Short mmCIF file of C-alpha atoms in Angstrom, two decimals:
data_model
loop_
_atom_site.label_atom_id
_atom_site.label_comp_id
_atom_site.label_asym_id
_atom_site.label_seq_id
_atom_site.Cartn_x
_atom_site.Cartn_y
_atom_site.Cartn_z
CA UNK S 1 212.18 62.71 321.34
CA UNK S 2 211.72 59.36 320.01
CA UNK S 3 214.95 57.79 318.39
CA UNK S 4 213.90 58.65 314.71
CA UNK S 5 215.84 55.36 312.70
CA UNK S 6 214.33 51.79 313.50
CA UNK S 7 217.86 50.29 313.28
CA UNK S 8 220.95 51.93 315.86
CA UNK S 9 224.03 52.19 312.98
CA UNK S 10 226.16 50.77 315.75
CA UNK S 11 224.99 48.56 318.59
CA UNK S 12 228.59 47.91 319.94
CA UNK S 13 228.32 50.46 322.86
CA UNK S 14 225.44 49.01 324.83
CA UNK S 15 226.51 46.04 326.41
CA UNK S 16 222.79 44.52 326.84
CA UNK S 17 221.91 42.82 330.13
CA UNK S 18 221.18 39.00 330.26
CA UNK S 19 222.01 38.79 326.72
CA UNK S 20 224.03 36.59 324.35
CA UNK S 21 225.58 40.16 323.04
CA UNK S 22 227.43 38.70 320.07
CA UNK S 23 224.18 36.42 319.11
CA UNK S 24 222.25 39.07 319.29
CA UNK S 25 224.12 41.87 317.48
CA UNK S 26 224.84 39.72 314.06
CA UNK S 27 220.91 39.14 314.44
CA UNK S 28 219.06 42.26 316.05
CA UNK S 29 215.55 41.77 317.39
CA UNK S 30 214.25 45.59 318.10
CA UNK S 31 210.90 46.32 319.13
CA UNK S 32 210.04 49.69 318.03
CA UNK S 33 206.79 50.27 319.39
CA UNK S 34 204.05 48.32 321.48
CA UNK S 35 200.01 48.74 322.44
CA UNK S 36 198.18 46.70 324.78
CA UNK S 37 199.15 42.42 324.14
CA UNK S 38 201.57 43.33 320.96
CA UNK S 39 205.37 44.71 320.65
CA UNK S 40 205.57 46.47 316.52
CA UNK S 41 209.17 45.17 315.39
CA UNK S 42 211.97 47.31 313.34
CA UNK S 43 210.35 45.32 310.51
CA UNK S 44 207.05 46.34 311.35
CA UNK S 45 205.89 42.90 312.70
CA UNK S 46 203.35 42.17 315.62
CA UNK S 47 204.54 40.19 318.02
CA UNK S 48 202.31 38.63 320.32
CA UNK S 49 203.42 39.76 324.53
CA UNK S 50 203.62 36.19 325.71
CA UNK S 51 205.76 37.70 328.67
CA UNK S 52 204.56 40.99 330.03
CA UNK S 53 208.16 42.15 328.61
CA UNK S 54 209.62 40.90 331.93
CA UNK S 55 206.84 39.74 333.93
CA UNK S 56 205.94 43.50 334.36
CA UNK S 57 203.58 45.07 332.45
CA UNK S 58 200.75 43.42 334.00
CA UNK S 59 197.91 45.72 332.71
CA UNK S 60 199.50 45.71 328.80
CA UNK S 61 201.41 48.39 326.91
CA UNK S 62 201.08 52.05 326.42
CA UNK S 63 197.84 52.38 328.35
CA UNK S 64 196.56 55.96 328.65
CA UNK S 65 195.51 56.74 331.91
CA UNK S 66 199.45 55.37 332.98
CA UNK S 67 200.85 57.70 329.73
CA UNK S 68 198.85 60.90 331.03
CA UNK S 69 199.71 60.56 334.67
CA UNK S 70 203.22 60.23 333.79
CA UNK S 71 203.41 63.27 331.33
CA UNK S 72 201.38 65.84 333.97
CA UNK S 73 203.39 64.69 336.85
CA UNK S 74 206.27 65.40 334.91
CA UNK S 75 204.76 68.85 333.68
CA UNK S 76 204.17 69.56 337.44
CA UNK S 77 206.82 68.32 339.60
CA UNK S 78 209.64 66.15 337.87
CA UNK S 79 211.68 65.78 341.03
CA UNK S 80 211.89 66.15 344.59
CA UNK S 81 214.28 64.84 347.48
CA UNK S 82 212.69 62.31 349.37
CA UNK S 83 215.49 62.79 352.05
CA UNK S 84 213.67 65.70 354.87
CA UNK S 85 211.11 66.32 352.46
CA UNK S 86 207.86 64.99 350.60
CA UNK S 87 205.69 65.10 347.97
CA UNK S 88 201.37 64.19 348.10
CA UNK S 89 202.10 61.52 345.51
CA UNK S 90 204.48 59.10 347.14
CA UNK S 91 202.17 59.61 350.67
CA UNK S 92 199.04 58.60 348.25
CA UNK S 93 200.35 55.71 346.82
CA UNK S 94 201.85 53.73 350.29
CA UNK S 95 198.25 54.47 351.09
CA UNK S 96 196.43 52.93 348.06
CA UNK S 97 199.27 49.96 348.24
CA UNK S 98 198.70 49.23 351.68
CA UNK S 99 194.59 49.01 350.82
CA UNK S 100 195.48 46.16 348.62
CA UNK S 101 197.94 44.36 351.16
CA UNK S 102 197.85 41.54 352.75
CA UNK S 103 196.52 42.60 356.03
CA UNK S 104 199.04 43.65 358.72
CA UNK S 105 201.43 44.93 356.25
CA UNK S 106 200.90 48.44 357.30
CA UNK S 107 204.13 50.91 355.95
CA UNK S 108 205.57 50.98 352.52
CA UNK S 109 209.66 51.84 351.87
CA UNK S 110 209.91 52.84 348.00
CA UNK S 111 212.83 51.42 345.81
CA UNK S 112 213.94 51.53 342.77
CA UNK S 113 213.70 48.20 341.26
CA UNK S 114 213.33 44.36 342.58
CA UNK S 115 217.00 44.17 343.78
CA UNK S 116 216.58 47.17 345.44
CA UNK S 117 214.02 46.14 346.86
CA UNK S 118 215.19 42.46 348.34
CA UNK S 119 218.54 44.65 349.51
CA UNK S 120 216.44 47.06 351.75
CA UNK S 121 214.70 43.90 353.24
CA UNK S 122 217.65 42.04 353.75
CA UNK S 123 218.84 45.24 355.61
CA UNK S 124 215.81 46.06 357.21
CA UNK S 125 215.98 42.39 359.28
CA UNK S 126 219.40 42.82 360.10
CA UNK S 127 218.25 46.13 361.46
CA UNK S 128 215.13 45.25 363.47
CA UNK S 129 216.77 42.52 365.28
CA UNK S 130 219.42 44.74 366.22
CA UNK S 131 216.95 47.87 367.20
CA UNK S 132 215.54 45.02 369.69
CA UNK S 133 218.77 44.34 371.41
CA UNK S 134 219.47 41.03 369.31
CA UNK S 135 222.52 42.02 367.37
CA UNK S 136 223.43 38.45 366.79
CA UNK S 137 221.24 38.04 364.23
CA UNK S 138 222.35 38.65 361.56
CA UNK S 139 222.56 35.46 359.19
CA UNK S 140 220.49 35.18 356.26
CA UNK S 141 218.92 32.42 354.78
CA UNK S 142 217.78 32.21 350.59
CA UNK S 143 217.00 29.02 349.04
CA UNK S 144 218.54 26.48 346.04
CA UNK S 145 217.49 28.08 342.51
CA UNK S 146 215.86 31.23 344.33
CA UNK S 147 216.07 34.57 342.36
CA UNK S 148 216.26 37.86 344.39
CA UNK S 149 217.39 40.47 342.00
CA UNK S 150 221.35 40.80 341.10
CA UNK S 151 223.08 43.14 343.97
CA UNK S 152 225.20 41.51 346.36
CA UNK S 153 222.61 40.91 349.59
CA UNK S 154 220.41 39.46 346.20
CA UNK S 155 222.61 36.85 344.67
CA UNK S 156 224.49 35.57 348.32
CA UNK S 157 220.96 34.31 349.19
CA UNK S 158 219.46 33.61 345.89
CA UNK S 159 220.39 30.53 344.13
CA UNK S 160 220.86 30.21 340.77
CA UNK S 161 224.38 28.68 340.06
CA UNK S 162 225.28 30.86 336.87
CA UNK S 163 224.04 34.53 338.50
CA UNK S 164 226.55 33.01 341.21
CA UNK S 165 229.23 31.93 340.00
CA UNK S 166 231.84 34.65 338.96
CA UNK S 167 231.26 37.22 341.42
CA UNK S 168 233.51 35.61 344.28
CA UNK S 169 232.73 34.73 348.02
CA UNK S 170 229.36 37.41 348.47
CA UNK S 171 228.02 37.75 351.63
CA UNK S 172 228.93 35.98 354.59
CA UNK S 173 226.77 34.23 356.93
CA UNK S 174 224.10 32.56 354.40
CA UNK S 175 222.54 29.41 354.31
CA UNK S 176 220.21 28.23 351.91
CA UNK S 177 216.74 25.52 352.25
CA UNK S 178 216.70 22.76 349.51
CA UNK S 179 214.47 24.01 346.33
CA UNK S 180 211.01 22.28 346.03
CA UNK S 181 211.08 20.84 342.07
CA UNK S 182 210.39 17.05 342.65
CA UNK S 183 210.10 16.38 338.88
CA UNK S 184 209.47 12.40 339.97
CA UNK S 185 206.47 12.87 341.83
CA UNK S 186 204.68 16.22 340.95
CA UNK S 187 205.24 16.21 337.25
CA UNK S 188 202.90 17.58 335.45
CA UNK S 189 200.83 19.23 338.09
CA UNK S 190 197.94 21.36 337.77
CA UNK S 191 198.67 24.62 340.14
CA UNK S 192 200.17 23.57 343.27
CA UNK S 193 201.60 20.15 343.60
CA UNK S 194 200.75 17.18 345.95
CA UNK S 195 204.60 16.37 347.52
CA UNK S 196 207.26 18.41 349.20
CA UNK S 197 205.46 20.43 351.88
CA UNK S 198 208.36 18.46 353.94
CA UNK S 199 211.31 20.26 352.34
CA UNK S 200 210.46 23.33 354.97
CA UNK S 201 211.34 21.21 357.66
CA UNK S 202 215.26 21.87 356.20
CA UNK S 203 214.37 25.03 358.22
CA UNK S 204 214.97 23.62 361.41
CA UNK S 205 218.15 21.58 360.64
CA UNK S 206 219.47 25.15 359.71
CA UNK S 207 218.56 26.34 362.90
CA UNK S 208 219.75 23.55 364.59
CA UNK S 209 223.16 24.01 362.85
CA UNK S 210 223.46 28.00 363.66
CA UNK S 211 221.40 28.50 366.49
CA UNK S 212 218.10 30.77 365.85
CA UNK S 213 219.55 33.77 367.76
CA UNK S 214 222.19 33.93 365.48
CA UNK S 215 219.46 33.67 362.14
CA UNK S 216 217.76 37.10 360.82
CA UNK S 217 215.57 35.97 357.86
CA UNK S 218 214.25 33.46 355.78
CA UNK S 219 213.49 34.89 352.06
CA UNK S 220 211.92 32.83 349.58
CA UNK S 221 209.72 33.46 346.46
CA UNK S 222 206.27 31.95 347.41
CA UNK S 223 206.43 31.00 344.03
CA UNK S 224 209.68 30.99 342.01
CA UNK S 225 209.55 32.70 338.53
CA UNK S 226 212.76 33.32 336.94
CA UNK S 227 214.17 29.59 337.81
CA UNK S 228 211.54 28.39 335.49
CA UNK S 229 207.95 28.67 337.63
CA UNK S 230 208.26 26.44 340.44
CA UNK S 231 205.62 25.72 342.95
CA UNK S 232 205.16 25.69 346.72
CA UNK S 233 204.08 22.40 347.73
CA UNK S 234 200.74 22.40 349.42
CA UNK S 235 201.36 23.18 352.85
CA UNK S 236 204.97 24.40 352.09
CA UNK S 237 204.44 27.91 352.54
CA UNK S 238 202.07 27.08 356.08
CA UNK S 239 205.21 25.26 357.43
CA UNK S 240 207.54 27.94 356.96
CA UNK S 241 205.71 30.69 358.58
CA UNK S 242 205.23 28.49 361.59
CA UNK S 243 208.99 27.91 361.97
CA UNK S 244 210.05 30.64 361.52
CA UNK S 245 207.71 32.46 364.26
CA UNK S 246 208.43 29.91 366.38
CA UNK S 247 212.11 31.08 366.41
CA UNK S 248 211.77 34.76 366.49
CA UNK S 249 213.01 34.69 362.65
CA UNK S 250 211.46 37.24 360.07
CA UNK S 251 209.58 35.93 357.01
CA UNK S 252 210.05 37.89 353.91
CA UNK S 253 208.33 37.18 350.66
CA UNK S 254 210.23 38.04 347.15
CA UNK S 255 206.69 39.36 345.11
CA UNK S 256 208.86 41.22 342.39
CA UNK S 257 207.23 38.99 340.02
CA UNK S 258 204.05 37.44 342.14
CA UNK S 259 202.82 41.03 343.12
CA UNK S 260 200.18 43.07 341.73
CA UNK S 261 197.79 40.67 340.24
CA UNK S 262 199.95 37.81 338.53
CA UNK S 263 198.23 35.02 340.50
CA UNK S 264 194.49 36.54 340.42
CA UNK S 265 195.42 37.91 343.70
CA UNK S 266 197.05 41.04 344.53
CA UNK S 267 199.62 39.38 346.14
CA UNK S 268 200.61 35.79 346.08
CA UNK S 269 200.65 35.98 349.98
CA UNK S 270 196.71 36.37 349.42
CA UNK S 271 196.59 33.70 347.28
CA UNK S 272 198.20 30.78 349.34
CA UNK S 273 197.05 32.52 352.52
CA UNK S 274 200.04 33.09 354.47
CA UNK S 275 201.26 36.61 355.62
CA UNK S 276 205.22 37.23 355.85
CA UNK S 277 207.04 40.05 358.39
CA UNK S 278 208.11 41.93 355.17
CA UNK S 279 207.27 41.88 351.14
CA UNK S 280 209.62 42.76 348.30
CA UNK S 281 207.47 44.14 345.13
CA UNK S 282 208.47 46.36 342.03
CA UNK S 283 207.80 45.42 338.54
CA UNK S 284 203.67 45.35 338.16
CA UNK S 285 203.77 48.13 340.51
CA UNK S 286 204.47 50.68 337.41
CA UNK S 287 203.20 48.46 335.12
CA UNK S 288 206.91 48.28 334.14
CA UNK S 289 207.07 51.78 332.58
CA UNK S 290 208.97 53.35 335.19
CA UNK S 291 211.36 51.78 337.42
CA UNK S 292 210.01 51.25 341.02
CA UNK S 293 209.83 49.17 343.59
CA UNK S 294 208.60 48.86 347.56
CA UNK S 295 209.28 47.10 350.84
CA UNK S 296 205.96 46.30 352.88
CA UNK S 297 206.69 46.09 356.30
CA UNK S 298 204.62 44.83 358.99
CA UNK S 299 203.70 47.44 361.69
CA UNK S 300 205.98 45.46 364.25
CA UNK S 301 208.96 45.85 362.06
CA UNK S 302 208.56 49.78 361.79
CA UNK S 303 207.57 50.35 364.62
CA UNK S 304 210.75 48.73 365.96
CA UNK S 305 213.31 51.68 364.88
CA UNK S 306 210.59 54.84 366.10
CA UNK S 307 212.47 55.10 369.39
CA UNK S 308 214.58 57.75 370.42
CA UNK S 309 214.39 61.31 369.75
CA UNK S 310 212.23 62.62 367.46
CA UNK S 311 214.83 64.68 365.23
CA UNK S 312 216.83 61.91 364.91
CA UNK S 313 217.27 59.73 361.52
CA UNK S 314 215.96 56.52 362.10
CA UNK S 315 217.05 54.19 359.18
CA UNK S 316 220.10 54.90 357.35
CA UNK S 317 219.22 54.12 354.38
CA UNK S 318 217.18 54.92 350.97
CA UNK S 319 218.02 56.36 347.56
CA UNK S 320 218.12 59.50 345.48
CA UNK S 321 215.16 58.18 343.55
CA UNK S 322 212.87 57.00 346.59
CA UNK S 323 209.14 57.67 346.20
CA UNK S 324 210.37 59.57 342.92
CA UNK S 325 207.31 61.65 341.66
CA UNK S 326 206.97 60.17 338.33
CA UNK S 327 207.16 57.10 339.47
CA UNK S 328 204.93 57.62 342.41
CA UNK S 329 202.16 58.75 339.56
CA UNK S 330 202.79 56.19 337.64
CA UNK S 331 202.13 53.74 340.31
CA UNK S 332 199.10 55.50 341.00
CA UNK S 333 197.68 55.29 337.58
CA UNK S 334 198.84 51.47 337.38
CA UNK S 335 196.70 50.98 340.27
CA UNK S 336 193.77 52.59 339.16
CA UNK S 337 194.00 50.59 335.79
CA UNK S 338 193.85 47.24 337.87
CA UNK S 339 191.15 48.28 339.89
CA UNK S 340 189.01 49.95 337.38
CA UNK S 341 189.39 47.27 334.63
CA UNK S 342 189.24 44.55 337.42
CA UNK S 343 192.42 43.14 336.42
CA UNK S 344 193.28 41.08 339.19
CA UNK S 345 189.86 39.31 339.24
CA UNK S 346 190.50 38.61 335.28
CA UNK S 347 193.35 36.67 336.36
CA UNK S 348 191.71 34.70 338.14
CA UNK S 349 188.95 34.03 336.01
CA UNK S 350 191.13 33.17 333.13
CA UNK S 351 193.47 30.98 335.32
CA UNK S 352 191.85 27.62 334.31
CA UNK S 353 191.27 28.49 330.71
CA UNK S 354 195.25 29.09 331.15
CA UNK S 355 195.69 25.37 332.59
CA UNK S 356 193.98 23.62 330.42
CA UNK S 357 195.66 25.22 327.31
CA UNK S 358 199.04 25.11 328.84
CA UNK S 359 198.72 21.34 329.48
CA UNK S 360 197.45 20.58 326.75
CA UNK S 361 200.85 20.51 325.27
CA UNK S 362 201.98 17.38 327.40
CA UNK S 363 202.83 14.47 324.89
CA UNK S 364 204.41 16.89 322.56
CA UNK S 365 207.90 16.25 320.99
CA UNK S 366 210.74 17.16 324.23
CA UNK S 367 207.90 18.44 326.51
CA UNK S 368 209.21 16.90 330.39
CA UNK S 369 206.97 19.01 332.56
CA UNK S 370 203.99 21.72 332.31
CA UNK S 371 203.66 23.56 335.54
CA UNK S 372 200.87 26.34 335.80
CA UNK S 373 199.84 29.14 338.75
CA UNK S 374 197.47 31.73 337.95
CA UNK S 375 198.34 33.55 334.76
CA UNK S 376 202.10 31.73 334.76
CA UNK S 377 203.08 28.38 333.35
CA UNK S 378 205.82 27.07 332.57
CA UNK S 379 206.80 24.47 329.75
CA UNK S 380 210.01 22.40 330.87
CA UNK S 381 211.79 21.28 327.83
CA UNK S 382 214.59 17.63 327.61
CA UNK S 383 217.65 19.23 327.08
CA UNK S 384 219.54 18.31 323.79
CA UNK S 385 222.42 16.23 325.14
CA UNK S 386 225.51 18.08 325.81
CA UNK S 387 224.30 21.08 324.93
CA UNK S 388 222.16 22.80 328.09
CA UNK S 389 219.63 25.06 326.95
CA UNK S 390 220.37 25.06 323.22
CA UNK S 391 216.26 23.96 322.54
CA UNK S 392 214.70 26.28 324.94
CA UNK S 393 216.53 28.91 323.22
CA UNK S 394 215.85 27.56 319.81
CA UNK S 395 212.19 27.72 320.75
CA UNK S 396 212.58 31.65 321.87
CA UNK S 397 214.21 32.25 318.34
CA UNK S 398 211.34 30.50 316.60
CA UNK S 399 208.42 31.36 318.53
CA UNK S 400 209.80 35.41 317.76
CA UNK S 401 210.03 34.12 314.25
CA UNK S 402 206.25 33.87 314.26
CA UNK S 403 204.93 36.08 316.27
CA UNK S 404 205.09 35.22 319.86
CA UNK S 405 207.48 36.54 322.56
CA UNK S 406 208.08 33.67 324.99
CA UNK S 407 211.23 33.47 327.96
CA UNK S 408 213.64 31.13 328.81
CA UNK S 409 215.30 30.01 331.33
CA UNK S 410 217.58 26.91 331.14
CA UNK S 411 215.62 24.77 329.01
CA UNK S 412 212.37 26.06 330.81
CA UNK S 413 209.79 28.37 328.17
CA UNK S 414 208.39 30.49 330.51
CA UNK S 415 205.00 32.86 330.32
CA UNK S 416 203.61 34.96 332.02
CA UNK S 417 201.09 37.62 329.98
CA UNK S 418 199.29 40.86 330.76
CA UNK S 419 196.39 40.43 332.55
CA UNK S 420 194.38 42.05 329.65
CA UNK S 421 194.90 38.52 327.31
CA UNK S 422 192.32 37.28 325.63
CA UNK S 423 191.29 33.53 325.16
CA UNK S 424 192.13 33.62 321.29
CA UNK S 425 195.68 35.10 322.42
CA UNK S 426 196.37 31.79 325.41
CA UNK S 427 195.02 29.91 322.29
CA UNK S 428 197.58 31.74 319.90
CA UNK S 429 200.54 31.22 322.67
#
């Protein structure tokens, strides 16, 4: 039953995620409803989805087929244990995810969310190298300014300083590759930039330093989103699949954000051409409306722990909520929405409509950088001195003010929209 006031009479028991909690609470923003590009405020405002809430609802809000599937799943089969037993649904949709894949990603291992989703990878290296007889590697390498989700195995190799900072030593045994923002020489760049295909190279110093039998993984976002959209180099991306085959090392791509149509692909590894060992997805997967995520795992990597006897467990590991049957129709639905309203071609026919509106902002008051990828950009702001990401998050407070739901992150405006935006809205934004 939906909650039936448009203001909670006490909002001190949540204590909201990513959130300036006492900001917020003296000053509440509270969506109350949403359809297709626009969120319906307590007030009764539209507010322009600049966003995809959080670069998730890829296909827009409250679409029916997604809304129906949900509430006859539900009707039918709310639950069942995904440990020893199945349901049609979660078989259906590894298939239809795996039609869509890059090709040789061939099994699917269903999450719950994006960190879920980077921990199962991170484990399922660790675990293939050992299934093989190399149980020495097990070191992990993440990257400067990476994101990978907020559980333990997610922060020790991502590498944003503040998601860091306060949770002690993390994991042992990680190393991390230099980010790729050049802000001297790529600037302004339309799509991906000219300089830095060089910073993969890092990968062998690493190697050189630890020894590759000792190294499980390289993770990396083949493009970053939550730092504030940054870029693979051209040939950045090339490099570090060649390393790290040439030392036995498994490639895994973070597409929590990239997957499921954002770069007029449907996956980013499409889109720059290069094929990892494993892929992290979740958000666009659901469209955002139920929590889910998946692991794509080359056939190499699965097939890696089907030894032994055949009653025997052969990963020890998954979650109550695996391959969950609401979720699992959900998915389904989400799908079926991209591929019937050819979603992920729309992205890419907007894309440089996108560009040229995004940067046509450069010369304006504080604007540093514009930085653009299928339907992302990015608008990187000067901070105001002293005071670190006091005018991005000025901007976020005015841009709501009028309409438009935009994210920050330092003093980067990020945006990312559903895939169902129109011209007149990228003109609006």
């Amino acid at each position: 039953m939906a909650l039936d006031r448009k203001t909670p009479n006490d909002l001190n028991a949540f204590w909201m995620p990513f959130t300036a909690n006492r900001q917020f609470k003296k000053a509440p923003r509270m969506f109350v409803g949403a359809k297709d590009m626009h969120y319906t405020t307590a007030e009764g405002r539209q507010v322009l989805d600049g966003t995809a809430g959080l670069w998730c609802c890829n296909a827009g809000h409250c679409r029916p087929k997604i809304s129906e599937a949900i509430a006859k799943q539900a009707a039918e089969l709310d639950y069942a244990p995904a440990f020893q037993m199945g349901h049609p649904a979660a078989f259906e949709l590894a298939n239809r995810i795996i039609d869509i894949a890059p090709e040789g990603m061939e099994h699917v291992f269903f999450t719950n969310s994006g960190s879920e989703s980077v921990e199962t990878a991170l484990k399922l290296a660790i675990a293939y190298h050992r299934a093989r007889g190399e149980g020495a590697r097990t070191r992990l390498i993440g990257r400067e300014r990476g994101y990978h989700g907020v559980n333990f195995g997610g922060i020790s190799v991502g590498g944003i300083v503040t998601n860091r900072k306060m949770f002690g030593s993390l994991l042992n045994g990680v190393d991390h590759l230099p980010h790729t923002h050049l802000p001297g020489q790529n600037a302004f760049s339309k799509g991906q930039p000219e300089h830095g295909a060089t910073l993969a190279d890092e990968l062998e110093r690493i190697v050189a330093l630890h020894g590759a039998e000792t190294i499980a993984a390289v993770i990396v976002e083949p493009m970053a989103g939550s730092t504030g959209v940054l870029l693979p180099p051209k040939g950045y991306l090339e490099k570090l699949r060649a390393i790290t085959k040439k030392h036995g090392i498994l490639l895994i791509f973070d597409e929590v954000i990239t997957g499921y149509g954002r770069l007029g692909a449907p996956f980013a590894a499409q889109h720059y051409g290069v094929t990892p060992d494993l892929m992290t997805t979740a958000k666009g997967l659901t469209n955002g409306v139920i929590p889910m995520g998946a692991v794509l795992t080359s056939a190499e990597v699965h097939d890696a722990f089907m030894q032994g006897p055949e009653h025997m467990i052969e990963l020890f590991h998954g979650y109550t909520y695996s391959g969950n049957p609401v979720a699992a129709a959900a998915g389904l639905a989400t799908l079926e929405t991209y591929k019937e309203e050819g979603l992920f071609e729309r992205a890419a026919e907007l894309a440089p409509y996108w560009q040229e509106a995004l940067h046509s902002l450069k010369g304006t008051r504080h604007v540093i950088d514009i930085r653009n990828e299928g339907l992302i950009g990015a608008v990187e702001l000067e901070p105001i001195a002293g005071e670190p990401t006091k005018r991005a998050f000025s901007a976020f407070l005015k841009a709501y003010e009028k309409g438009i739901l935009i994210r920050t992150t330092g003093d980067i405006i990020a945006m990312s929209p559903p895939l169902i935006i129109e011209k007149t809205h990228i003109d609006t934004l």
